Amino acid sequence: MTGAFWIRFTEFLQVSLDFTWFLPLLAGWLTCKHGIGVLRAWWPLALLPSLGVTLGDGIGIRFGVSSATLLLSLIIAAAIDGRLAMPSPRRWLRGNTAFPAIVGFCLLVVAALDPAPWRVVSPPGELRINLLAIPPLLILLVSIRWEELASSVWTGWAQRTIGTLAVLAAALVLAGLASTGSVSLGSASIRFGTYSLSTLVPIACFGLVLLGCCRPLALAALLFAGVVIDRVFAIAVGASLTPFMAAEDWSRLAWDSLPGGLAAILTGHVFRALLAPGGFSLPDGKAIAHLALAWIAMVLITPLLTRFTAPSYGSALWLVAAISFAAGTYWRARSLVFVPPLLMCLWLFAAAITPAGLGGGASGALAAIALVSFPFAFCGVFLAIGRELAPLDSSRDGPSAIGPAHADAIALIDVSPLAEIVEQVDRSATWRSFLVAAAPFLVLWQLFELYGVHRFVEQASETFGGEPMLEDWHYAVGALLALAPLGFAFWDWLDRQDRFRMLALASGCILGAILWQLFGGLFGYSMWELIDEFADAPLVIVGVFACLVPVPVSGLLAGTDRRIAQPVFLGLCGVLIAAALAGIGWLAMQDDLEVTELLGTLALIGALAFVCLAVARFVRLRLLLAGDRPRELLFGALRDKGFWVRMAAASGLPSSSWHLGALKNPAFWALFLARFVVYTGGVVARSWTLIGAAVILLGHALFHAGKRLSAREMWRPTVASASDRPILFLRGFDDDQCTFHRRAWNLPARWLDLWCFRQNLDEALVDELAQFGPVIALGRPDDKRTPFGARRHYSDHADWQRTLAAAARSAQAIVLVASDSPGVKWEYDLLKNEGMLEKVLLVFRPDAAHRAANRHAAQWFHSAAGTKIDEAIAAGLYPVSLRLAAGVALMAAAKSPGAAASVLSLRLHFHEPQAQ
C-alpha cells in the first residue's frame, strides 16, 4: 500500500507527501529493472480500502491507493516491458464482442459525465452506488477475456486457476468502480470504492493509445459519442429537448472526463514513442508544447462548462505530471527550477479569468501542482542523464563493450558527462568540508551545554527539593542530539554505497517537492490577496502575470535557445533585481526604512539566496548520485572503510593523511584547522566585518602552511619502505606540477580548486592515490623549495636514470604526462622496452602548445593513437588520457579538459578492478 502524510501549518500553508503520485514512477522503474513480473504482488492493492487517521493540529496520515492510479501504473509497466507479450484486442475480447465493448466504453463515459448515485447514509458510514456505471461494467466484465490478460503476466500458472482468479478479481475491482463507501470512527476513517469515474476514463484512454490498442481519432470519437448518448438519455428521461440545450443542465455534468480524456489521448500518442518497446525516443519541444496547450485548454474549458473553478485534481494533475516528465527529459536540470513556477503561473492566470475565479484560494491547488510537477520533472531529468551516461558503462560489460572491433584499434570514450558529475561532487564535498571541520567543535560545545543543564537541574532540585525535573533518559536523548553533527559520516557512507543509489533519488524528490509546496502555498496566498485587492483593476492583474510568466518561460527555453531566450531571461532578471533594489531604495529615501532595517533586509535576501543555492546544489547532487554509476568513480575509492578514514575524507584532507599516524604531523593539524578558522571567520564577519576578514585570511595562511609542511616529506630511494608499492609520477620539468588552467575571472572555481587539491595533477595524485602507496617523483633540479605534491627525490645527473628505472619496476602504477623533453623520451623507451605499458596512464596536456607532444606520446604508446587524437579533435573533444585495459587501448576525451576529467582518468585506471 502507498501512504500520504500531511501537515497544515496555517490555513493557507500545507505540506503533504502523497506517495500515490509516485506509484507509476516506481512501477516503471521496477519494470525496467526486473520486468513486469515484479508487480504481480501489487494486485491486492486494488481490493484494499483506504485508511486515514487525523492526528490533530493539522497532521494526518493516509494509507491506500486508488484504482485509477493502480491502472496507470500497470499501463506504464506494460508499455515499458519489452518482454511482455500483450495479446491483441481481438484475442482479449470474447467472440464477436467488439461492438458491445465499444458500447460499454461509451456508457462508461456516460457514467463519468452524469453520475446517478444511489446514496445510503447510516452514521457512522455512508454508501454510494453509481447506477449508470453498473451496465457498462457488466458489459466489460462479460466481454473481456480476463484470463488472457492475466496469463500474459502470470505465465507459470495453470490456465483454469488463473482464469478463475482473474475473473473474480476483475468482478471485485469493477464493483469498486461502481460504488464507494466510507466509515468514520473518531479521528480514523476507512474508504473503499471509487467516488468518481472522471479520472479513470482519461487513464483508460491513455492506456489504450499507449499500448496501441486503439487509434487516437477513433477513441476521441468514442468520447464524443458518450456525450451524445448522455444527452440522448437525458432527452429520453426528460421527454423534451431542454436538457440537450440548457446550459444550467450542462453545468451539472462532471466534464472533467471529456477534456481530460482528449488530453490523455494526446499524451498517450506523445509518450508512445518514449515507452514503446524498441523506440525510446525522448519528446521534443514541439510535443511538450502540445501537451502544455492541451492542459491549458483543459484548465480553461472545464470551468466554462461546470461554472466552477479551474481543475487542480484528477486527470488535470496527471497531465501536469506528463508535462513535467517530458520537460525534464528535454530541458534537463532547468526544468527543476522553471517548470513548477511556470505551471503555477499558468494555472493561476487561467483560474483568475474563469467565471468562478479562484474560489476559496489558490494555495492548495498550487501546492498540489508543486507536489506532482517537481518529482516527475526530477525523474525525467534522471532518465535523460541515465541515457546520456549509458555508453560509458564499462563497469558491467568491461572494456570490450566499448572497445574497438579489432585489437589493433583504439576505443575513443567521451567522458564529458561523467566528468561533469565528478566536478559537481568535488565542489559539493569541498563546501561540505567546511561544515564537517566545525562538527567536532560543535559536538563538544553541545555536550558542554548539556552538562551545564544537568548541573543546573541538580542544583535546582537540591535548593527547592522534590524530584528532578529531568530524568536520565532526557539526558540520553540530549546526548544523541548533541552527536547529530557527526551524522555526516553516516550520510557519507550512504552516498558511497552503490546499492543505496535510489535513496539519493528519493531524498532529492522529497526535499524538492516539500520546498516547492511551501513556495506554492505562499505564492498562492499572496497572489490571491493581490487579485482580491485589485479585483476592480483587471489590467493590473494582467500586467503582473505578463511580468511573471515570461521569466520561467525564457529561463526554461534558455537551455536550448542561447541566441534569443537566454538574453531575454538575463534581461528580465536584471529588470526584476533593479526594480527590487529601486523599491528598497525608495523606501529608504522616504524614511520608512531605517538603515539597520535596510541592511537586515538585504542580509535576509542574501541568506535566502544562499539557502536556495545550497538546496539547488544538494538536489542536483542527489540527481547525479542516483545514476547507475559506480560510486568509486564519483567519490574516489576508500582503501580503508573505517570511521576515521571517512571523517578525514569528509574533512577535505588529502589521502596521505587518512591514517592515525598523521595525527603526529603538524601538517595534519594545520590543514584540518584551516577550514574551521575560515568557517569561524565567516561567522565573526556577521558582527565584525574587519575582524572576520582577518580570521578568514588567517585560515588561508594556515592552509598554505599545512601544504608547505606536507612538502617536507621526501622520497629516499636508498631506504627500504615498509609501506605499499609506490605510484610513480613522470613528467617534463617545463611544467613540473602539470597545472590545470582556469579562466582568470572564474574566481569561485579557482578558490574551490585551492581547497580540494585540484590546482594541478601533482596535488590531485596525492589527494586521490596516496592512501594506496606513496606518490613519488624526481624533483626539478632548480627547485628553490619543494612544492606540495608527490614526494621528491633530487638526484644528480649521474644516477637519475638508474633511480627512475628501479622505481618504475617496483611501482604499482605509473602516471606519465606527455612531453617532448629528452628525459621523458628516455622514459618512453624504458617503459615500452620493459613491457610496463599495462600500468601506465598517459595523460595529455590540454593546451594547443603541447598538441605535437601529445601526438608524439600517443604514437609511442600505440601506433594508431595519433589518428585517434585527430578524430577526437575533429569531434570537438580534447584528448585526456590513454591507457590499456585487458589489452585494449582506451582513449578518454572530454569537451572541456580540466581537473575533473584527469581525476576521472586516474580513478578509471587505478581503481578499475574495484569499480568492476
Tab-separated table of C-alpha atoms in Angstrom, residues 553-860:
chain	number	residue	atom	x	y	z
A	553	VAL	CA	9.417	30.600	-19.933
A	554	SER	CA	12.614	32.340	-21.047
A	555	GLY	CA	14.602	30.620	-18.309
A	556	LEU	CA	13.382	27.235	-19.496
A	557	LEU	CA	13.998	27.947	-23.174
A	558	ALA	CA	17.437	29.396	-22.452
A	559	GLY	CA	18.734	25.850	-22.105
A	560	THR	CA	18.200	25.200	-25.835
A	561	ASP	CA	17.994	28.728	-27.316
A	562	ARG	CA	21.022	30.819	-26.374
A	563	ARG	CA	20.540	33.473	-29.046
A	564	ILE	CA	17.131	34.818	-28.026
A	565	ALA	CA	15.805	33.166	-24.868
A	566	GLN	CA	18.994	33.485	-22.830
A	567	PRO	CA	19.436	37.270	-23.345
A	568	VAL	CA	15.721	37.768	-22.684
A	569	PHE	CA	15.931	35.793	-19.437
A	570	LEU	CA	19.022	37.639	-18.249
A	571	GLY	CA	17.410	40.968	-19.158
A	572	LEU	CA	14.203	40.144	-17.274
A	573	CYS	CA	16.156	39.035	-14.219
A	574	GLY	CA	18.137	42.257	-14.337
A	575	VAL	CA	14.949	44.315	-14.571
A	576	LEU	CA	13.373	42.486	-11.616
A	577	ILE	CA	16.503	42.859	-9.472
A	578	ALA	CA	16.778	46.526	-10.377
A	579	ALA	CA	13.097	47.063	-9.563
A	580	ALA	CA	13.503	45.353	-6.182
A	581	LEU	CA	16.573	47.438	-5.329
A	582	ALA	CA	14.832	50.605	-6.515
A	583	GLY	CA	11.859	49.802	-4.291
A	584	ILE	CA	14.086	49.261	-1.274
A	585	GLY	CA	15.972	52.482	-2.041
A	586	TRP	CA	12.730	54.417	-2.411
A	587	LEU	CA	11.545	53.194	0.970
A	588	ALA	CA	14.874	54.211	2.492
A	589	MET	CA	14.609	57.701	0.964
A	590	GLN	CA	11.081	58.094	2.299
A	591	ASP	CA	12.359	57.431	5.826
A	592	ASP	CA	10.058	54.446	6.017
A	593	LEU	CA	13.005	52.125	6.394
A	594	GLU	CA	15.916	52.679	8.752
A	595	VAL	CA	19.480	51.823	7.815
A	596	THR	CA	19.624	48.861	10.174
A	597	GLU	CA	16.346	47.520	8.801
A	598	LEU	CA	17.636	48.045	5.263
A	599	LEU	CA	20.840	46.128	5.995
A	600	GLY	CA	18.818	43.436	7.755
A	601	THR	CA	16.514	43.113	4.732
A	602	LEU	CA	19.440	42.839	2.327
A	603	ALA	CA	21.119	40.293	4.603
A	604	LEU	CA	17.897	38.272	4.728
A	605	ILE	CA	17.613	38.340	0.934
A	606	GLY	CA	21.236	37.268	0.643
A	607	ALA	CA	20.720	34.467	3.162
A	608	LEU	CA	17.637	33.237	1.298
A	609	ALA	CA	19.557	33.307	-1.973
A	610	PHE	CA	22.398	31.335	-0.375
A	611	VAL	CA	19.959	28.776	1.068
A	612	CYS	CA	18.233	28.403	-2.311
A	613	LEU	CA	21.595	27.911	-4.000
A	614	ALA	CA	22.649	25.342	-1.403
A	615	VAL	CA	19.374	23.447	-1.768
A	616	ALA	CA	19.666	23.539	-5.563
A	617	ARG	CA	23.174	22.119	-5.367
A	618	PHE	CA	22.004	19.426	-2.935
A	619	VAL	CA	19.108	18.404	-5.175
A	620	ARG	CA	21.321	18.381	-8.256
A	621	LEU	CA	23.880	16.249	-6.445
A	622	ARG	CA	21.127	13.821	-5.383
A	623	LEU	CA	20.092	13.626	-9.032
A	624	LEU	CA	23.612	12.865	-10.196
A	625	LEU	CA	24.215	10.304	-7.449
A	626	ALA	CA	21.034	8.438	-8.363
A	627	GLY	CA	22.533	7.396	-11.682
A	628	ASP	CA	23.821	3.924	-12.373
A	629	ARG	CA	27.460	4.928	-11.864
A	630	PRO	CA	29.942	3.157	-9.571
A	631	ARG	CA	30.379	5.424	-6.563
A	632	GLU	CA	34.135	4.847	-6.544
A	633	LEU	CA	34.297	6.748	-9.826
A	634	LEU	CA	32.282	9.656	-8.421
A	635	PHE	CA	33.773	9.974	-4.924
A	636	GLY	CA	37.025	8.122	-5.275
A	637	ALA	CA	37.805	4.811	-3.636
A	638	LEU	CA	38.466	4.374	0.068
A	639	ARG	CA	41.044	1.728	0.806
A	640	ASP	CA	40.024	1.530	4.467
A	641	LYS	CA	36.341	1.840	5.343
A	642	GLY	CA	36.718	2.857	8.985
A	643	PHE	CA	35.186	5.864	10.692
A	644	TRP	CA	38.494	7.703	10.912
A	645	VAL	CA	39.120	7.420	7.172
A	646	ARG	CA	35.603	8.588	6.341
A	647	MET	CA	35.913	11.546	8.688
A	648	ALA	CA	39.300	12.533	7.261
A	649	ALA	CA	37.984	12.269	3.695
A	650	ALA	CA	34.848	14.282	4.508
A	651	SER	CA	37.035	16.914	6.204
A	652	GLY	CA	38.779	17.600	2.894
A	653	LEU	CA	42.171	16.202	3.886
A	654	PRO	CA	44.388	14.615	1.209
A	655	SER	CA	44.533	10.828	1.234
A	656	SER	CA	48.123	10.956	2.521
A	657	SER	CA	46.588	11.996	5.892
A	658	TRP	CA	43.993	9.221	6.095
A	659	HIS	CA	45.746	7.246	8.846
A	660	LEU	CA	46.163	7.632	12.583
A	661	GLY	CA	49.896	8.254	12.263
A	662	ALA	CA	49.118	11.565	10.566
A	663	LEU	CA	47.984	12.942	13.937
A	664	LYS	CA	51.650	13.297	14.877
A	665	ASN	CA	52.368	15.638	11.959
A	666	PRO	CA	51.908	19.406	12.298
A	667	ALA	CA	50.811	19.490	8.662
A	668	PHE	CA	47.719	17.464	9.505
A	669	TRP	CA	46.548	19.897	12.179
A	670	ALA	CA	47.274	22.909	10.002
A	671	LEU	CA	45.201	21.511	7.133
A	672	PHE	CA	42.432	20.329	9.444
A	673	LEU	CA	42.096	23.535	11.489
A	674	ALA	CA	42.335	25.839	8.454
A	675	ARG	CA	38.752	25.185	7.405
A	676	PHE	CA	37.462	25.683	10.919
A	677	VAL	CA	39.300	29.016	11.113
A	678	VAL	CA	37.790	30.144	7.805
A	679	TYR	CA	34.347	28.998	8.956
A	680	THR	CA	34.800	30.871	12.230
A	681	GLY	CA	35.849	33.981	10.314
A	682	GLY	CA	32.671	33.832	8.254
A	683	VAL	CA	30.591	33.666	11.437
A	684	VAL	CA	32.518	36.520	13.081
A	685	ALA	CA	32.206	38.663	9.951
A	686	ARG	CA	28.459	38.913	10.510
A	687	SER	CA	29.107	41.172	13.505
A	688	TRP	CA	32.663	42.464	12.975
A	689	THR	CA	33.494	42.587	9.283
A	690	LEU	CA	37.184	43.522	9.513
A	691	ILE	CA	37.954	41.025	12.266
A	692	GLY	CA	36.113	38.291	10.362
A	693	ALA	CA	38.041	39.079	7.176
A	694	ALA	CA	41.314	38.887	9.105
A	695	VAL	CA	40.354	35.499	10.555
A	696	ILE	CA	39.458	34.226	7.074
A	697	LEU	CA	42.867	35.324	5.756
A	698	LEU	CA	44.475	33.591	8.735
A	699	GLY	CA	42.677	30.371	7.764
A	700	HIS	CA	44.027	30.598	4.218
A	701	ALA	CA	47.531	31.228	5.553
A	702	LEU	CA	47.191	28.209	7.868
A	703	PHE	CA	46.105	26.031	4.915
A	704	HIS	CA	49.117	27.190	2.895
A	705	ALA	CA	51.393	26.458	5.857
A	706	GLY	CA	49.950	22.938	6.077
A	707	LYS	CA	50.786	22.306	2.427
A	708	ARG	CA	54.324	23.614	2.960
A	709	LEU	CA	54.789	21.334	5.970
A	710	SER	CA	53.484	18.333	3.995
A	711	ALA	CA	56.023	19.011	1.243
A	712	ARG	CA	58.918	18.393	3.641
A	713	GLU	CA	58.462	14.606	3.408
A	714	MET	CA	60.971	13.389	0.839
A	715	TRP	CA	61.441	10.246	-1.259
A	716	ARG	CA	64.574	8.331	-0.273
A	717	PRO	CA	65.204	5.558	-2.834
A	718	THR	CA	68.025	4.025	-0.792
A	719	VAL	CA	65.775	3.475	2.236
A	720	ALA	CA	63.589	0.400	2.006
A	721	SER	CA	59.956	1.350	2.583
A	722	ALA	CA	57.674	-0.835	4.673
A	723	SER	CA	54.585	0.699	3.060
A	724	ASP	CA	52.829	-0.255	-0.171
A	725	ARG	CA	54.384	-0.196	-3.599
A	726	PRO	CA	54.770	3.378	-4.835
A	727	ILE	CA	52.937	5.280	-7.548
A	728	LEU	CA	55.412	6.926	-9.909
A	729	PHE	CA	54.747	10.358	-11.375
A	730	LEU	CA	56.688	11.134	-14.585
A	731	ARG	CA	56.547	14.481	-16.395
A	732	GLY	CA	58.685	17.109	-18.031
A	733	PHE	CA	60.201	19.840	-15.897
A	734	ASP	CA	58.794	22.632	-18.108
A	735	ASP	CA	55.521	22.302	-16.128
A	736	ASP	CA	56.628	20.465	-13.021
A	737	GLN	CA	53.167	20.018	-11.469
A	738	CYS	CA	51.025	19.997	-14.644
A	739	THR	CA	48.737	22.901	-13.756
A	740	PHE	CA	45.031	22.791	-14.612
A	741	HIS	CA	44.223	26.151	-16.163
A	742	ARG	CA	41.082	28.058	-15.249
A	743	ARG	CA	39.822	31.320	-16.677
A	744	ALA	CA	41.150	34.230	-14.647
A	745	TRP	CA	37.692	35.627	-13.948
A	746	ASN	CA	36.329	32.290	-12.695
A	747	LEU	CA	37.301	33.109	-9.123
A	748	PRO	CA	34.854	30.753	-7.314
A	749	ALA	CA	36.129	27.731	-9.248
A	750	ARG	CA	39.761	28.737	-8.674
A	751	TRP	CA	39.063	29.115	-4.948
A	752	LEU	CA	37.398	25.696	-4.779
A	753	ASP	CA	40.329	24.148	-6.686
A	754	LEU	CA	42.622	25.508	-3.967
A	755	TRP	CA	40.747	23.770	-1.140
A	756	CYS	CA	40.096	20.467	-2.923
A	757	PHE	CA	43.651	19.990	-4.252
A	758	ARG	CA	42.656	20.376	-7.896
A	759	GLN	CA	45.076	23.138	-8.930
A	760	ASN	CA	47.386	20.679	-10.676
A	761	LEU	CA	47.845	16.994	-11.387
A	762	ASP	CA	50.584	16.705	-8.771
A	763	GLU	CA	48.194	17.658	-5.945
A	764	ALA	CA	45.398	15.521	-7.368
A	765	LEU	CA	47.651	12.444	-7.310
A	766	VAL	CA	48.346	12.908	-3.602
A	767	ASP	CA	44.700	13.600	-2.860
A	768	GLU	CA	43.466	10.529	-4.744
A	769	LEU	CA	46.168	7.858	-4.635
A	770	ALA	CA	48.460	8.438	-1.638
A	771	GLN	CA	46.265	6.168	0.509
A	772	PHE	CA	47.295	3.198	-1.674
A	773	GLY	CA	51.001	3.918	-1.633
A	774	PRO	CA	53.483	6.785	-1.630
A	775	VAL	CA	53.359	9.023	-4.690
A	776	ILE	CA	56.966	9.632	-5.749
A	777	ALA	CA	58.702	11.720	-8.418
A	778	LEU	CA	62.070	13.125	-9.341
A	779	GLY	CA	62.458	16.725	-8.220
A	780	ARG	CA	63.272	19.543	-10.610
A	781	PRO	CA	66.955	20.418	-10.155
A	782	ASP	CA	66.398	24.180	-9.912
A	783	ASP	CA	63.634	23.961	-7.243
A	784	LYS	CA	64.196	26.542	-4.509
A	785	ARG	CA	61.621	24.794	-2.353
A	786	THR	CA	59.743	21.542	-2.679
A	787	PRO	CA	56.131	22.008	-3.865
A	788	PHE	CA	53.164	20.248	-2.288
A	789	GLY	CA	52.522	17.036	-4.153
A	790	ALA	CA	54.459	13.848	-4.801
A	791	ARG	CA	57.440	13.096	-2.598
A	792	ARG	CA	60.514	14.417	-4.400
A	793	HIS	CA	63.998	12.958	-4.729
A	794	TYR	CA	66.632	15.328	-6.059
A	795	SER	CA	69.106	13.163	-7.940
A	796	ASP	CA	72.304	14.171	-9.694
A	797	HIS	CA	72.812	13.692	-13.415
A	798	ALA	CA	74.795	10.503	-12.975
A	799	ASP	CA	72.242	8.239	-11.312
A	800	TRP	CA	68.770	9.639	-12.133
A	801	GLN	CA	68.133	7.036	-14.849
A	802	ARG	CA	69.102	4.140	-12.595
A	803	THR	CA	66.941	5.508	-9.771
A	804	LEU	CA	63.976	6.051	-12.066
A	805	ALA	CA	64.256	2.605	-13.685
A	806	ALA	CA	64.253	0.871	-10.305
A	807	ALA	CA	61.247	2.916	-9.175
A	808	ALA	CA	59.323	2.129	-12.371
A	809	ARG	CA	59.884	-1.602	-11.954
A	810	SER	CA	58.618	-1.586	-8.367
A	811	ALA	CA	55.716	0.841	-8.919
A	812	GLN	CA	52.151	-0.403	-8.841
A	813	ALA	CA	51.052	2.365	-11.254
A	814	ILE	CA	52.808	4.974	-13.378
A	815	VAL	CA	51.275	8.322	-14.356
A	816	LEU	CA	53.118	9.753	-17.354
A	817	VAL	CA	52.473	13.252	-18.722
A	818	ALA	CA	53.030	13.777	-22.440
A	819	SER	CA	56.166	15.806	-23.187
A	820	ASP	CA	58.880	16.175	-25.824
A	821	SER	CA	61.702	16.695	-23.338
A	822	PRO	CA	64.720	14.364	-23.732
A	823	GLY	CA	64.235	12.915	-20.256
A	824	VAL	CA	60.623	11.941	-20.934
A	825	LYS	CA	61.595	10.395	-24.287
A	826	TRP	CA	64.086	8.205	-22.443
A	827	GLU	CA	61.285	7.244	-20.044
A	828	TYR	CA	59.116	6.309	-23.066
A	829	ASP	CA	61.749	3.850	-24.261
A	830	LEU	CA	62.273	2.411	-20.782
A	831	LEU	CA	58.584	1.688	-20.200
A	832	LYS	CA	57.999	0.217	-23.635
A	833	ASN	CA	61.139	-1.911	-23.765
A	834	GLU	CA	60.488	-3.447	-20.357
A	835	GLY	CA	56.775	-4.118	-21.009
A	836	MET	CA	55.321	-1.775	-18.416
A	837	LEU	CA	52.578	-0.246	-20.550
A	838	GLU	CA	49.801	-2.121	-18.701
A	839	LYS	CA	50.368	0.002	-15.599
A	840	VAL	CA	50.963	3.297	-17.419
A	841	LEU	CA	48.384	6.052	-17.630
A	842	LEU	CA	49.414	8.539	-20.316
A	843	VAL	CA	47.968	11.982	-19.522
A	844	PHE	CA	47.726	14.551	-22.313
A	845	ARG	CA	48.256	18.299	-21.965
A	846	PRO	CA	45.106	20.282	-22.828
A	847	ASP	CA	46.659	23.442	-24.280
A	848	ALA	CA	47.304	23.827	-28.017
A	849	ALA	CA	51.039	24.491	-27.446
A	850	HIS	CA	51.551	20.838	-26.478
A	851	ARG	CA	49.472	19.294	-29.261
A	852	ALA	CA	52.582	17.984	-31.041
A	853	ALA	CA	53.893	16.485	-27.787
A	854	ASN	CA	50.530	14.797	-27.205
A	855	ARG	CA	50.618	13.278	-30.665
A	856	HIS	CA	54.196	12.005	-30.295
A	857	ALA	CA	53.433	10.449	-26.917
A	858	ALA	CA	50.268	8.818	-28.239
A	859	GLN	CA	52.087	7.305	-31.213
A	860	TRP	CA	54.754	5.975	-28.864
